[in-house]
Coordinates of C-alpha atoms in Angstrom, one line a residue:
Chain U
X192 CA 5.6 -8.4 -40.2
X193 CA 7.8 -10.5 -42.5
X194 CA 5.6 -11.9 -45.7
X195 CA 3.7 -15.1 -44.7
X196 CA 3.2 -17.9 -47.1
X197 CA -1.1 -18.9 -46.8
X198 CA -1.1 -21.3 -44.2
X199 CA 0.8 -19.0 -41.7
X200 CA -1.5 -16.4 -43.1
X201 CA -4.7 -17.8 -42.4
X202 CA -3.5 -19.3 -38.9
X203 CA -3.2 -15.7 -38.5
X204 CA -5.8 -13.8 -39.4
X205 CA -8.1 -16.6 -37.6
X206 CA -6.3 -16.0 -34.2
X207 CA -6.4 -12.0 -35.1
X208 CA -10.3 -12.2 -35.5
X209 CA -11.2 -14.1 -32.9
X210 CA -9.2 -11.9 -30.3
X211 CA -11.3 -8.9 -31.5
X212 CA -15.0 -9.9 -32.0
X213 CA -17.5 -7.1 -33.3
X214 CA -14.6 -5.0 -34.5
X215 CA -14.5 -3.4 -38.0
X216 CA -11.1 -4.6 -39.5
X217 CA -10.1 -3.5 -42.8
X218 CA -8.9 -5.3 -45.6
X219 CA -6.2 -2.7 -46.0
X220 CA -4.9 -3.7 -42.7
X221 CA -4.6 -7.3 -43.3
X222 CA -3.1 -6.9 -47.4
X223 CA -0.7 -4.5 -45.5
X224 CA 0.2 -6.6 -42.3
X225 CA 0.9 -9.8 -45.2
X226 CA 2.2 -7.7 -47.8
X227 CA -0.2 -9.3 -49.9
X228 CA -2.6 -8.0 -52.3
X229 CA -6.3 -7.5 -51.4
X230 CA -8.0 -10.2 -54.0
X231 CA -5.5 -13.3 -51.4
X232 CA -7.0 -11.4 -48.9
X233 CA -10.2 -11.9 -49.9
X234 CA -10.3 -15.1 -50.6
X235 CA -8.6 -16.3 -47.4
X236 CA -11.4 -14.8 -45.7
X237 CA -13.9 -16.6 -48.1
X238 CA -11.9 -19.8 -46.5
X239 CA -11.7 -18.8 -42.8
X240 CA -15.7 -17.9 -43.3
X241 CA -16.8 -21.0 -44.4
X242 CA -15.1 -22.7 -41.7
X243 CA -16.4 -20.8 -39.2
X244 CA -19.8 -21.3 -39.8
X245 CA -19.5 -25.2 -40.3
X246 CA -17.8 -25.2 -37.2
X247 CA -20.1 -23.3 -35.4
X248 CA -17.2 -20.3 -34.4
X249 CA -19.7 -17.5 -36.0
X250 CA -20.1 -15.8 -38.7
X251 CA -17.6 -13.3 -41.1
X252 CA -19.2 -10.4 -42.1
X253 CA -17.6 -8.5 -45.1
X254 CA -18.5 -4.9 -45.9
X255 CA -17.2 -4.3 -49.3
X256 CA -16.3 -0.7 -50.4
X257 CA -13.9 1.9 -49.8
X258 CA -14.8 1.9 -45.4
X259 CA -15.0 -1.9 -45.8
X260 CA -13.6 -4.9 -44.1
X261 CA -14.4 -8.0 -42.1
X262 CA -16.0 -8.4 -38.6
X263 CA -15.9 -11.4 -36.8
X264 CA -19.4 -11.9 -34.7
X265 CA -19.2 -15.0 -32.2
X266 CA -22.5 -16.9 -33.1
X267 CA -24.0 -20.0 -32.3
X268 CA -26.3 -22.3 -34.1
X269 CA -29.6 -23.2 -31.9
X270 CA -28.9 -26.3 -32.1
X271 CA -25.8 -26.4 -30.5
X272 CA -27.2 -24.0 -27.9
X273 CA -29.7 -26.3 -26.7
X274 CA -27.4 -29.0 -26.2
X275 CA -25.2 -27.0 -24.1
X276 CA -27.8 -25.8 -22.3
X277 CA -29.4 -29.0 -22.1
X278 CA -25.9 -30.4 -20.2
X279 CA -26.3 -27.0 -18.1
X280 CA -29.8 -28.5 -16.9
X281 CA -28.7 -31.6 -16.3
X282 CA -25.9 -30.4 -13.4
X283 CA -28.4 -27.6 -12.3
X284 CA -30.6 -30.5 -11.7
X285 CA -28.4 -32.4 -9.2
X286 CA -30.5 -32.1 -5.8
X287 CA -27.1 -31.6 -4.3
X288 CA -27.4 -28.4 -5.0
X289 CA -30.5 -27.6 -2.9
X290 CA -29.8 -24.6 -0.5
X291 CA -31.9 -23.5 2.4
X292 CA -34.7 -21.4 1.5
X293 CA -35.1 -22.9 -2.0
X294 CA -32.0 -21.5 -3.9
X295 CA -29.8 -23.5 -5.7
X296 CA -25.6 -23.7 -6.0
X297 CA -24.0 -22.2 -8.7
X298 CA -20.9 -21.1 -8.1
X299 CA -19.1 -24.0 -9.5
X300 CA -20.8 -23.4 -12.6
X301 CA -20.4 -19.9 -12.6
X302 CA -16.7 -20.4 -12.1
X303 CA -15.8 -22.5 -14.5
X304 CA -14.5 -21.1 -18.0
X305 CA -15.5 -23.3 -20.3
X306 CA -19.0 -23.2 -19.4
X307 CA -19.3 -19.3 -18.6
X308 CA -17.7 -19.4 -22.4
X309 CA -20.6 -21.5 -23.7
X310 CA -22.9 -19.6 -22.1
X311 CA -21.9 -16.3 -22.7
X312 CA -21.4 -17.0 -26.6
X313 CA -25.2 -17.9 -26.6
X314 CA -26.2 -15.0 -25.0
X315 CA -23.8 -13.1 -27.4
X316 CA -25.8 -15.1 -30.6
X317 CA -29.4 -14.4 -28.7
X318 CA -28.3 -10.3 -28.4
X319 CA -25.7 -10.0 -31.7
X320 CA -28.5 -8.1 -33.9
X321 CA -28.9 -5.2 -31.5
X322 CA -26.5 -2.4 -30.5
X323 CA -25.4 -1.5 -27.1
X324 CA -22.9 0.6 -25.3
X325 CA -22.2 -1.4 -22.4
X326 CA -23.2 -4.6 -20.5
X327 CA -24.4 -4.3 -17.1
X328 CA -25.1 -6.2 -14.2
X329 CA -25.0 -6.0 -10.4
X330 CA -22.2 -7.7 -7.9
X331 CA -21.4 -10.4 -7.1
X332 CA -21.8 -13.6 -8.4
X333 CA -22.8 -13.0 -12.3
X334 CA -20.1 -10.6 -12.9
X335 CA -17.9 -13.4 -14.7
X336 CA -21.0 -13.9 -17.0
X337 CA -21.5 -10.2 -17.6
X338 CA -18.1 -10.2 -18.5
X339 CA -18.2 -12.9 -20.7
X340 CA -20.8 -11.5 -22.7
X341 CA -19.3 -8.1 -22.9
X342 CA -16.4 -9.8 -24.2
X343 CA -18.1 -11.6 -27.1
X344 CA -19.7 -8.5 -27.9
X345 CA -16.8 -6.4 -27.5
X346 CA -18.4 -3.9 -25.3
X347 CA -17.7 -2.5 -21.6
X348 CA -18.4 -4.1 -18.6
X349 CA -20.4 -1.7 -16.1
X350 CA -20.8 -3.3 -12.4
X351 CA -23.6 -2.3 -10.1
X352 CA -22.9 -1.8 -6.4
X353 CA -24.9 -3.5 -3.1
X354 CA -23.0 -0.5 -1.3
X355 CA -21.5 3.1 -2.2
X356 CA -17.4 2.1 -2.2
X357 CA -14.6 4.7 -2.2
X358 CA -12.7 3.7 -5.6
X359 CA -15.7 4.4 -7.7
X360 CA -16.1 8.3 -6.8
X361 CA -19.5 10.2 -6.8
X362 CA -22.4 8.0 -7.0
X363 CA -26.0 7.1 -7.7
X364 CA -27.9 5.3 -5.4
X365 CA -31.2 4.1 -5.8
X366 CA -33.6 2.4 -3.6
X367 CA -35.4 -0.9 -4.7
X368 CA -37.7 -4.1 -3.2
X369 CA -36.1 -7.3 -3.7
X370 CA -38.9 -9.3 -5.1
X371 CA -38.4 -12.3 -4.1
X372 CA -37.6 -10.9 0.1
X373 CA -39.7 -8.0 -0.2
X374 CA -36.5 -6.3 1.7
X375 CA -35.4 -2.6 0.9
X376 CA -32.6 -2.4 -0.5
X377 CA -29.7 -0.3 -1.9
X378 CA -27.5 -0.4 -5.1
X379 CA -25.1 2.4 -6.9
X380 CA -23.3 3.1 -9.4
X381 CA -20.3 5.9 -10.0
X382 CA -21.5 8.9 -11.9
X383 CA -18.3 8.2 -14.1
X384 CA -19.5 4.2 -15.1
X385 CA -21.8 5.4 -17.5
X386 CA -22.3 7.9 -20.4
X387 CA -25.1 9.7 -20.5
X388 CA -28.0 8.1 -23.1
X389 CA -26.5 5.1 -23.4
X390 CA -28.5 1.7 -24.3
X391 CA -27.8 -1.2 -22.1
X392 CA -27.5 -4.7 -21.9
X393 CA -28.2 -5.8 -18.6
X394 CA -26.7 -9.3 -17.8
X395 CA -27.4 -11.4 -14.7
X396 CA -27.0 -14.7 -13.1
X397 CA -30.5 -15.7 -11.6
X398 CA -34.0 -13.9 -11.7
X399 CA -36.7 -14.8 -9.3
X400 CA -39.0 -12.3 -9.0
X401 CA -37.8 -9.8 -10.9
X402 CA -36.6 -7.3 -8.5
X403 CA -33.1 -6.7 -8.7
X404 CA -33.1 -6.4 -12.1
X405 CA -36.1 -3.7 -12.1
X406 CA -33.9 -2.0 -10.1
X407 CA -31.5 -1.6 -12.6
X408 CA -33.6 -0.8 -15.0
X409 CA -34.8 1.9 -12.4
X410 CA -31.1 3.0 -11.6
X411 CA -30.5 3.6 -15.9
X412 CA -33.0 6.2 -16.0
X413 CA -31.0 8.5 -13.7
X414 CA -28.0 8.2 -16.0
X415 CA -30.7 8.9 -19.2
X416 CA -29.7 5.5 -20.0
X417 CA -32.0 2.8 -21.7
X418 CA -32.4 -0.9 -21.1
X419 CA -31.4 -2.7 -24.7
X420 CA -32.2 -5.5 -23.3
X421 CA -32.4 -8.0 -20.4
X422 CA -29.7 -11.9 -20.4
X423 CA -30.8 -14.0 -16.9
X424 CA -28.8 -17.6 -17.3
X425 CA -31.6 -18.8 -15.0
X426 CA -35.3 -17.8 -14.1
X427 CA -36.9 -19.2 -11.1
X428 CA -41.0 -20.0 -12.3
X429 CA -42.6 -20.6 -9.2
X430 CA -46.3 -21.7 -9.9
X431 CA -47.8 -19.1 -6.9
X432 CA -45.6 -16.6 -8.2
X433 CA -47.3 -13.2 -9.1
X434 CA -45.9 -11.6 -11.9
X435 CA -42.5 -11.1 -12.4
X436 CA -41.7 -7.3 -12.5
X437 CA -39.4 -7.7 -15.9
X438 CA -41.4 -8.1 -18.9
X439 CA -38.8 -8.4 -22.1
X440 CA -36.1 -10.7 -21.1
X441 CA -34.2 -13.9 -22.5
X442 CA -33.9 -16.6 -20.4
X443 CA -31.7 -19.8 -21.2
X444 CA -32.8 -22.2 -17.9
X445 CA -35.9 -22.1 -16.1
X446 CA -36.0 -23.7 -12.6
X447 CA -39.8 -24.9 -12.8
X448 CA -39.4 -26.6 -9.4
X449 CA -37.3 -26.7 -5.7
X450 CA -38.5 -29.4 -3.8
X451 CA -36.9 -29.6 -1.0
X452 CA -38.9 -31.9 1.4
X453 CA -38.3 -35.2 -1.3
X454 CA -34.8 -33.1 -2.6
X455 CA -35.8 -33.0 -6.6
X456 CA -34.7 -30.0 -8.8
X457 CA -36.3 -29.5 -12.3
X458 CA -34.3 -27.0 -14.4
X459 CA -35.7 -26.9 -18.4
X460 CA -34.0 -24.5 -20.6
X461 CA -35.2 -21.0 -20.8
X462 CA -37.5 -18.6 -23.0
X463 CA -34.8 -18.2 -25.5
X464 CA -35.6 -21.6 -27.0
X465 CA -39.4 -21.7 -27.1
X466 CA -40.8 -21.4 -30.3
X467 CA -43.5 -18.9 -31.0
Chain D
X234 CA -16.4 -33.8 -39.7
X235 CA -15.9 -33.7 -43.6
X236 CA -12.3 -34.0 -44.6
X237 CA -11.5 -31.2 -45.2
X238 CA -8.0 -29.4 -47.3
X239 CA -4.8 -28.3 -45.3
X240 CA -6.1 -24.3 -45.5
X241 CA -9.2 -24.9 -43.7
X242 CA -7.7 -28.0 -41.3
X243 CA -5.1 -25.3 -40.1
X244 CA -8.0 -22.4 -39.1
X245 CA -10.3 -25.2 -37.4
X246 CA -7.0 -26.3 -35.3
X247 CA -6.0 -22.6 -34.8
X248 CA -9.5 -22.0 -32.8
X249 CA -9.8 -24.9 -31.5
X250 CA -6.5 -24.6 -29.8
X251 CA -7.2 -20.8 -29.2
X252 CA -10.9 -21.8 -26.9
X253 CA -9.0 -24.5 -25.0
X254 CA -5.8 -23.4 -23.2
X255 CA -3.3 -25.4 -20.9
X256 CA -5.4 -28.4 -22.2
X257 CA -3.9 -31.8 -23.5
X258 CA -5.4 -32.8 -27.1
X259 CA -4.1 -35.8 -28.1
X260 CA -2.9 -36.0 -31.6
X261 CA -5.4 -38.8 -32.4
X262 CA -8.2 -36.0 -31.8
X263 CA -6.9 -34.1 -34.5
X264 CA -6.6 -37.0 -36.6
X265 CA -10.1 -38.8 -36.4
X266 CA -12.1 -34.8 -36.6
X267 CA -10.1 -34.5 -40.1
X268 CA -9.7 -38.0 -41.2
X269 CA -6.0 -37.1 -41.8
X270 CA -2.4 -38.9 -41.1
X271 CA -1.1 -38.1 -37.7
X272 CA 2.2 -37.3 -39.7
X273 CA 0.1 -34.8 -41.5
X274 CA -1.3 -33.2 -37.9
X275 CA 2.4 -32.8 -37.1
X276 CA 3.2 -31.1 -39.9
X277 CA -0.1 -29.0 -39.6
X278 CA 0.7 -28.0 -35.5
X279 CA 4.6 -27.3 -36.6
X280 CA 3.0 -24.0 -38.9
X281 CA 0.6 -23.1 -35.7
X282 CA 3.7 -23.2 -33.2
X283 CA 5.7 -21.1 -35.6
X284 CA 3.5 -18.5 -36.1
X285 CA 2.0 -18.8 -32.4
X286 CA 5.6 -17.5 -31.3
X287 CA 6.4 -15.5 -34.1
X288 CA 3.3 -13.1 -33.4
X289 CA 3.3 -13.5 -29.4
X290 CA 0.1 -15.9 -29.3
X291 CA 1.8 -18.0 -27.0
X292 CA 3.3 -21.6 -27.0
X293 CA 2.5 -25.0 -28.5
X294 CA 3.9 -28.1 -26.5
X295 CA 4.3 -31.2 -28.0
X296 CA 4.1 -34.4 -25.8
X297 CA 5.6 -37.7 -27.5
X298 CA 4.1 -41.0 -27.0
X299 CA 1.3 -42.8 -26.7
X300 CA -0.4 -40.2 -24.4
X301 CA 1.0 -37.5 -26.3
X302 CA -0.6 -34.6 -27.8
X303 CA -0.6 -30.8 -28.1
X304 CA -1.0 -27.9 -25.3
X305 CA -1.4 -24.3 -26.1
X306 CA 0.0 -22.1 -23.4
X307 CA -1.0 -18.3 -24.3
X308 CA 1.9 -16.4 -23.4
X309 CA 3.2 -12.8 -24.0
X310 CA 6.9 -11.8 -24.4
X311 CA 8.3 -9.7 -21.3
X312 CA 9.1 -6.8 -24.6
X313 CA 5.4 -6.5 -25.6
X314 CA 4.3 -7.2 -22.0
X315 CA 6.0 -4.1 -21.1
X316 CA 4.6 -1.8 -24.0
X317 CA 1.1 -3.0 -22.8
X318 CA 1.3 -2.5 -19.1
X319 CA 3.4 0.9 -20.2
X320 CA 0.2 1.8 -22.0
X321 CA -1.7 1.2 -18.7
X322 CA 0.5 3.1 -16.3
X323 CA -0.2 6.1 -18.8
X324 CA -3.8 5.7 -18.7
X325 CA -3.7 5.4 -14.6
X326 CA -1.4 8.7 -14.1
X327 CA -4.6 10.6 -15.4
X328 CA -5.3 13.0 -13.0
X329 CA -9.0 13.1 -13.2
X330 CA -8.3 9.3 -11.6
X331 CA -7.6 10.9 -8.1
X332 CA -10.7 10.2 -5.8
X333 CA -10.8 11.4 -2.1
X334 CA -8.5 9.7 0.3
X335 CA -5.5 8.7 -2.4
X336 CA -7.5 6.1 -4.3
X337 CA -7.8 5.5 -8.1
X338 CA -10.4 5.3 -10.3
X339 CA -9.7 1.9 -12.2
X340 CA -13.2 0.3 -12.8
X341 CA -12.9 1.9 -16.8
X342 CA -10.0 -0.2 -17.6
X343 CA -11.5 -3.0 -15.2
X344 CA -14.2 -3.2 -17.4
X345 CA -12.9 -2.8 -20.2
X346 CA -12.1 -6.8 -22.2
X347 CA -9.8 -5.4 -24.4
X348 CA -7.2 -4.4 -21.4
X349 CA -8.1 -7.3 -19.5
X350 CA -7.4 -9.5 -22.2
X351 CA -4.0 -7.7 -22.3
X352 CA -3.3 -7.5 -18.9
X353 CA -5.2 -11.4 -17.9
X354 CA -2.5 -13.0 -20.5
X355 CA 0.3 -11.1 -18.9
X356 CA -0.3 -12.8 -15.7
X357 CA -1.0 -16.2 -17.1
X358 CA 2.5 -15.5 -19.0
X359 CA 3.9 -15.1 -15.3
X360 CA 2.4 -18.5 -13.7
X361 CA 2.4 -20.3 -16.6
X362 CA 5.0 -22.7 -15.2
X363 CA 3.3 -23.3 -11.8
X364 CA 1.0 -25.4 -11.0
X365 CA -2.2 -24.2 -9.5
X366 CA -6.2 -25.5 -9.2
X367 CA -7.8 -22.8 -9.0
X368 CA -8.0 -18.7 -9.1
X369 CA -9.2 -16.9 -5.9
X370 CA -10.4 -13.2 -5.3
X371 CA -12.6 -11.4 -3.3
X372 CA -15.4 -9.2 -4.6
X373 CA -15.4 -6.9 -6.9
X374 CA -13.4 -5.0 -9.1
X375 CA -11.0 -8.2 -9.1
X376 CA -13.2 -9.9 -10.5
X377 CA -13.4 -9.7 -13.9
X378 CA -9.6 -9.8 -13.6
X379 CA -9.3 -12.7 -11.9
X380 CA -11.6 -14.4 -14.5
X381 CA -9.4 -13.7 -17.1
X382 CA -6.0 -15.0 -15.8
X383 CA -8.6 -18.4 -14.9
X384 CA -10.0 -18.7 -18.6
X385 CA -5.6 -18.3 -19.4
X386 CA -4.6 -21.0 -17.3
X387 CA -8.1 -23.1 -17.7
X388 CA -8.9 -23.1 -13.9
X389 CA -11.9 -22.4 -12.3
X390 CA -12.9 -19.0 -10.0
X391 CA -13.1 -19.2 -6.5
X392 CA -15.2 -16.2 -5.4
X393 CA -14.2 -14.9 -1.8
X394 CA -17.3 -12.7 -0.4
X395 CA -17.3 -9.7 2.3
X396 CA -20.6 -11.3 3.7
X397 CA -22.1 -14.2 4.2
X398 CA -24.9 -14.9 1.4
X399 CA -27.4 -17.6 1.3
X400 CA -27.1 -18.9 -2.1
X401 CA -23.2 -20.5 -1.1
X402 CA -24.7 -22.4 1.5
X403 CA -22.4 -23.1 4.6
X404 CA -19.3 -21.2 4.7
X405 CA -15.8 -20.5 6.6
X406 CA -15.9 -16.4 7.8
X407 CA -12.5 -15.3 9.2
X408 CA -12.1 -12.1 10.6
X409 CA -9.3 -9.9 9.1
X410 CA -7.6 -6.6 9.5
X411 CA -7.5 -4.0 6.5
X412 CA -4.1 -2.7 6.3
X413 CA -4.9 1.0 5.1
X414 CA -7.8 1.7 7.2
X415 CA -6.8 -0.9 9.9
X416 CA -10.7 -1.5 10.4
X417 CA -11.5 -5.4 11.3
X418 CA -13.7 -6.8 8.6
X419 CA -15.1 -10.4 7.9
X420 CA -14.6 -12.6 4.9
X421 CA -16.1 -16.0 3.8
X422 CA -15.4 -18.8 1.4
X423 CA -18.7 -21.4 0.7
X424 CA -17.7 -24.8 2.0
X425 CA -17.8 -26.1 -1.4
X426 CA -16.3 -24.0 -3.4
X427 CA -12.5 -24.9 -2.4
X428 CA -11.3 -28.7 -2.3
X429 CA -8.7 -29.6 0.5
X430 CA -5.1 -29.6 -0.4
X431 CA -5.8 -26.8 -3.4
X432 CA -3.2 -24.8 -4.5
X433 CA -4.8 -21.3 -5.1
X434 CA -3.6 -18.7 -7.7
X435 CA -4.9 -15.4 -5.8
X436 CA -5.5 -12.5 -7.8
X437 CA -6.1 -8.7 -7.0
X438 CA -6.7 -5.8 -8.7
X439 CA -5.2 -3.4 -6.1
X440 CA -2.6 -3.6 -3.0
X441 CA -2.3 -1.3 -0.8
X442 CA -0.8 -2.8 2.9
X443 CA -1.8 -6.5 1.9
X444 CA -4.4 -6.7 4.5
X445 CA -7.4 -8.3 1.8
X446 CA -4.3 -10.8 0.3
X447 CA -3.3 -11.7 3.6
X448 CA -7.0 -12.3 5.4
X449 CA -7.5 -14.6 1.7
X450 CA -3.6 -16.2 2.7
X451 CA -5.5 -16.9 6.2
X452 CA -8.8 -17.9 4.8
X453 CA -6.5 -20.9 2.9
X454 CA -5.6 -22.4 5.7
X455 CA -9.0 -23.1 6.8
X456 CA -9.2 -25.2 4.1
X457 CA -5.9 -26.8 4.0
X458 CA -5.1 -24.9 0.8
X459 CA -1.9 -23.5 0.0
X460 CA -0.9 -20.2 -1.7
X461 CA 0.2 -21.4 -4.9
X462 CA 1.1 -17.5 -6.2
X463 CA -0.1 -14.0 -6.1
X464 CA -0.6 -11.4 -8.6
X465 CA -2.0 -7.8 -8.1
X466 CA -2.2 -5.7 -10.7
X467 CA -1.6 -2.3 -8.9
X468 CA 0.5 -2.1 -5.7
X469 CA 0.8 1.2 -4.0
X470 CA 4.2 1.6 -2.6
X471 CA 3.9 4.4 0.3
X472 CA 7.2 5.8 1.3
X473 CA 5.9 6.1 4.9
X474 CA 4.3 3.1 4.5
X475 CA 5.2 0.1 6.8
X476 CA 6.2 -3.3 4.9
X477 CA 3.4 -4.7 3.4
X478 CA 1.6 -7.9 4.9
X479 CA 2.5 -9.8 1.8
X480 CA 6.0 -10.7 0.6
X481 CA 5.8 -13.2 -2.5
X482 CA 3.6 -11.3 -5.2
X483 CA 3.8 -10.4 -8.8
X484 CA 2.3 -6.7 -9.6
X485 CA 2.6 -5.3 -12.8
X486 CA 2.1 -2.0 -11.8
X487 CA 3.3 0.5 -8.9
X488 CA 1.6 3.3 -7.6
X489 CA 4.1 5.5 -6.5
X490 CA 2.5 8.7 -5.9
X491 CA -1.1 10.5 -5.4
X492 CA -0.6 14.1 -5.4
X493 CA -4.0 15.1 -4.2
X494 CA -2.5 18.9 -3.8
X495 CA -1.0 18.8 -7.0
X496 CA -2.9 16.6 -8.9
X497 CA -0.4 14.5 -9.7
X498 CA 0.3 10.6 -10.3
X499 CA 2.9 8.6 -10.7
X500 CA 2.1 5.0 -12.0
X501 CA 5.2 2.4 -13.1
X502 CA 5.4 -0.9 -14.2
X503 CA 5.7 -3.0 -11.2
X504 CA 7.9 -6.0 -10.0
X505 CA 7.4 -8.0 -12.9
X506 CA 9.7 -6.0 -15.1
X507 CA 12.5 -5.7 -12.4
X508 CA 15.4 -7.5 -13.2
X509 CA 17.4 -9.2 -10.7

C-alpha cells in the first residue's frame, strides 16, 4: 500500500476495523500497511475511538505490549437499544400481523437488513463480555439473526436441522417436545458442525414455551458442548403459561398479549432491559 | 451532533456510509450532522471515494442537484474477486468434503461470516447495476448467503420454505421436480412476503440440474414477479449431465468432478470469471 496522508489513513483503518469485529489487530500491521510509525498509529486510533463511542459504533480496545493491538467490539449504548427496540414493538404491535392460532408475522422484519443489523448489534452488546465458539440456532426463520450475531461477534454460524439432510454427512439426532404443541419432534446436527467442548451461543427468533430451544440445549450435550448462553428476539408471556423450560436467557421483546377475538397485539421490550 | 474537526468528520462518514449501502444520503445530511459547508462535505466524500477504490471497498456516487447526494456501492474488483473465490475452490477440493452420493460438505464455509462477507460482496459486485426488490432463496444452507448479498444491495429476504408453516400465514405451494433426484417436492412462498410486479434477485448456494432455481422461477409467476437475476455460488457441471433447467445464472464456482473412488475433487471458479 502506497503511504497515505491521515485522512486517507483514518478512512481506512475505520473501514478495516469495522469489516473485522472481535479480531486482534496489531499495531505492527497497521504502522506497516501506512508506512508510518507506531506513535501516528496510535494516536489515529485515540481519534477513531473517540468517535466511535460518541457515535455509538462500539468501543476500541487497545492491548498495549509486545502481543498488542486494537479490537474493534460492535457495542451499543442502552439507550439507543431501547429506542430501537421500542420502534421494533411498535411494528410487532400492528394487529395485522395476527396469525391463526395466536402467532404473529415476522418475516418482514426478519428480512429486512437494517433491522436484523440493529438487532443483532444489541444482542452482540447484551453477549460481548463472554466467550463462545460458535453461535447456534435451529432452521428456518432466525437463521439471518443468528447470522447476524455471529457476524458481530465474529464467530461461526452453526444451523440446526428439522430433518437429517444429505450435504451435512453423519449426524445427531435428538428427540424433543415442542412446548408450546406438545408434538414430538426431531432436530440434527452433522457430527462435523461442531467441535467437541465447545461453549455456545444459542440464537433464535421467537420462544414460547421454551421447547425448541431446550432441545438444543439437549442436542449440545451429545457433542460435550455447553450452552454460553441463550439470544430469543422475542418471548411469548402467556399469563396461564407454566414455566418456561429455559431458565437463563435474554430476551429483547416480550409479547404479553394475542388477542385475537378484538385483534390487539401488545409487544413490550424484553428481559434484557429490566432493571434489577 | 458537536462539530466536530475534518479527522473525526471523515471516520463518522466512513461508517456511516459503510452501515448503509445502495442508499441515497443527501449532501445536506452530512452537512446539518457536522454543522459544516456542503463544499466542505464534497471535499470530505472526494478522500472517501479515493481511498474506497484505491483499497477495493467499493464505489461512491455522486448525484448533482437539488436531490443530490452520495451512494456507496460495495464492490470488489474482478482481480481480487478471483484470488478470493480461488481461495474457496481450494478449500472445496478437500477430500474429506466428499459425502455419499457426490455431495459436498459446504455448511463450514457457509457459516463462516468471514467468507460470506467475501463471497456476499462478490455477488453484489455482479448485480450491482441491476435493479432488483428483493433477494429470494429457499431454506437452508442458502440462507445465510442470500442474506448477505441482501444486506450488499440493501434489499430485503424473501424466504422460500419446503413446507407449509403456520407462522407465514396463507401461502402459494407449487409443486416442483428436483433435477438430480427427479423426486416431486412442494415449495411455498407466504402471501405477504412478495409484492406483485417484484423483481427478485434469487440466490443459491448449490446447482446441481436447476430443479430448486427453476420451481423458485415458477413460484414467481404466481405472484406476478419477475426473475430479475440469479446467482449460485456452486454449480456442478456433470459431463453426462443433461442441460441444466436454468440458462441465465451467475456461479462463481464449478464443480467439475467428485471422485468418490479416488477421492478426488475438482472445484474452479465458475462463469463469472469467463471471459467472452
Amino acid at each position: 500500500m502506497k503511504k497515505l496522508k491521515r485522512s486517507s489513513r483514518l478512512i481506512d483503518m475505520t473501514q478495516y476495523l469495522i469489516a473485522r469485529p472481535h479480531t486482534l489487530v496489531p499495531l505492527t500491521y497497521f504502522a506497516d500497511r501506512y508506512q508510518s510509525a507506531k506513535s501516528s498509529i496510535s494516536e489515529d486510533l485515540a481519534i477513531i475511538k473517540e468517535l466511535f463511542e460518541d457515535e455509538d459504533v462500539g468501543e476500541l480496545n487497545t492491548l498495549a505490549g509486545a502481543a498488542g493491538g486494537v479490537k474493534y467490539i460492535p457495542k451499543v449504548s442502552e439507550t439507543r437499544s431501547l429506542q430501537m427496540i421500542e420502534a421494533v414493538c411498535r411494528q410487532l404491535s400492528q394487529p395485522e400481523r395476527i396469525l391463526p392460532g395466536g402467532y404473529l408475522y415476522m418475516s418482514d422484519l426478519l428480512g429486512m437488513p437494517s433491522s436484523l443489523n440493529e438487532v443483532g448489534k444489541i444482542f452482540a452488546s447484551a453477549f460481548s463480555g463472554r466467550e463462545f465458539d460458535c453461535v447456534m440456532t435451529v432452521e428456518t426463520k432466525g437463521i439471518p439473526l443468528a447470522y447476524v450475531v455471529a457476524s458481530y461477534l465474529n464467530l461461526p454460524v452453526v444451523i440446526v436441522r428439522r430433518d437429517n439432510k444429505v450435504t451435512e454427512g453423519s449426524a445427531v439426532s435428538i428427540n424433543y417436545v415442542s412446548g408450546s404443541s406438545k408434538r414430538i419432534q426431531t432436530m440434527s446436527l452433522g457430527r462435523r458442525a461442531l467441535a467437541d467442548g465447545s461453549s455456545v451461543l444459542i440464537i433464535d427468533d421467537f420462544m414460547k414455551a421454551g421447547g425448541t430451544i431446550r432441545g438444543m440445549m439437549d442436542l449440545l450435550q451429545e457433542f460435550n458442548a455447553k450452552v454460553g448462553g441463550v439470544g430469543v428476539l422475542v418471548e411469548a408471556r402467556d399469563e396461564q403459561q407454566e414455566e418456561t423450560l429455559v431458565e437463563d436467557y435474554v430476551s429483547l421483546a416480550v409479547l404479553s398479549k394475542v388477542d385475537i377475538k378484538n385483534r390487539t397485539v401488545i409487544v413490550k421490550p424484553g428481559n434484557y432491559f429490566e432493571k434489577e
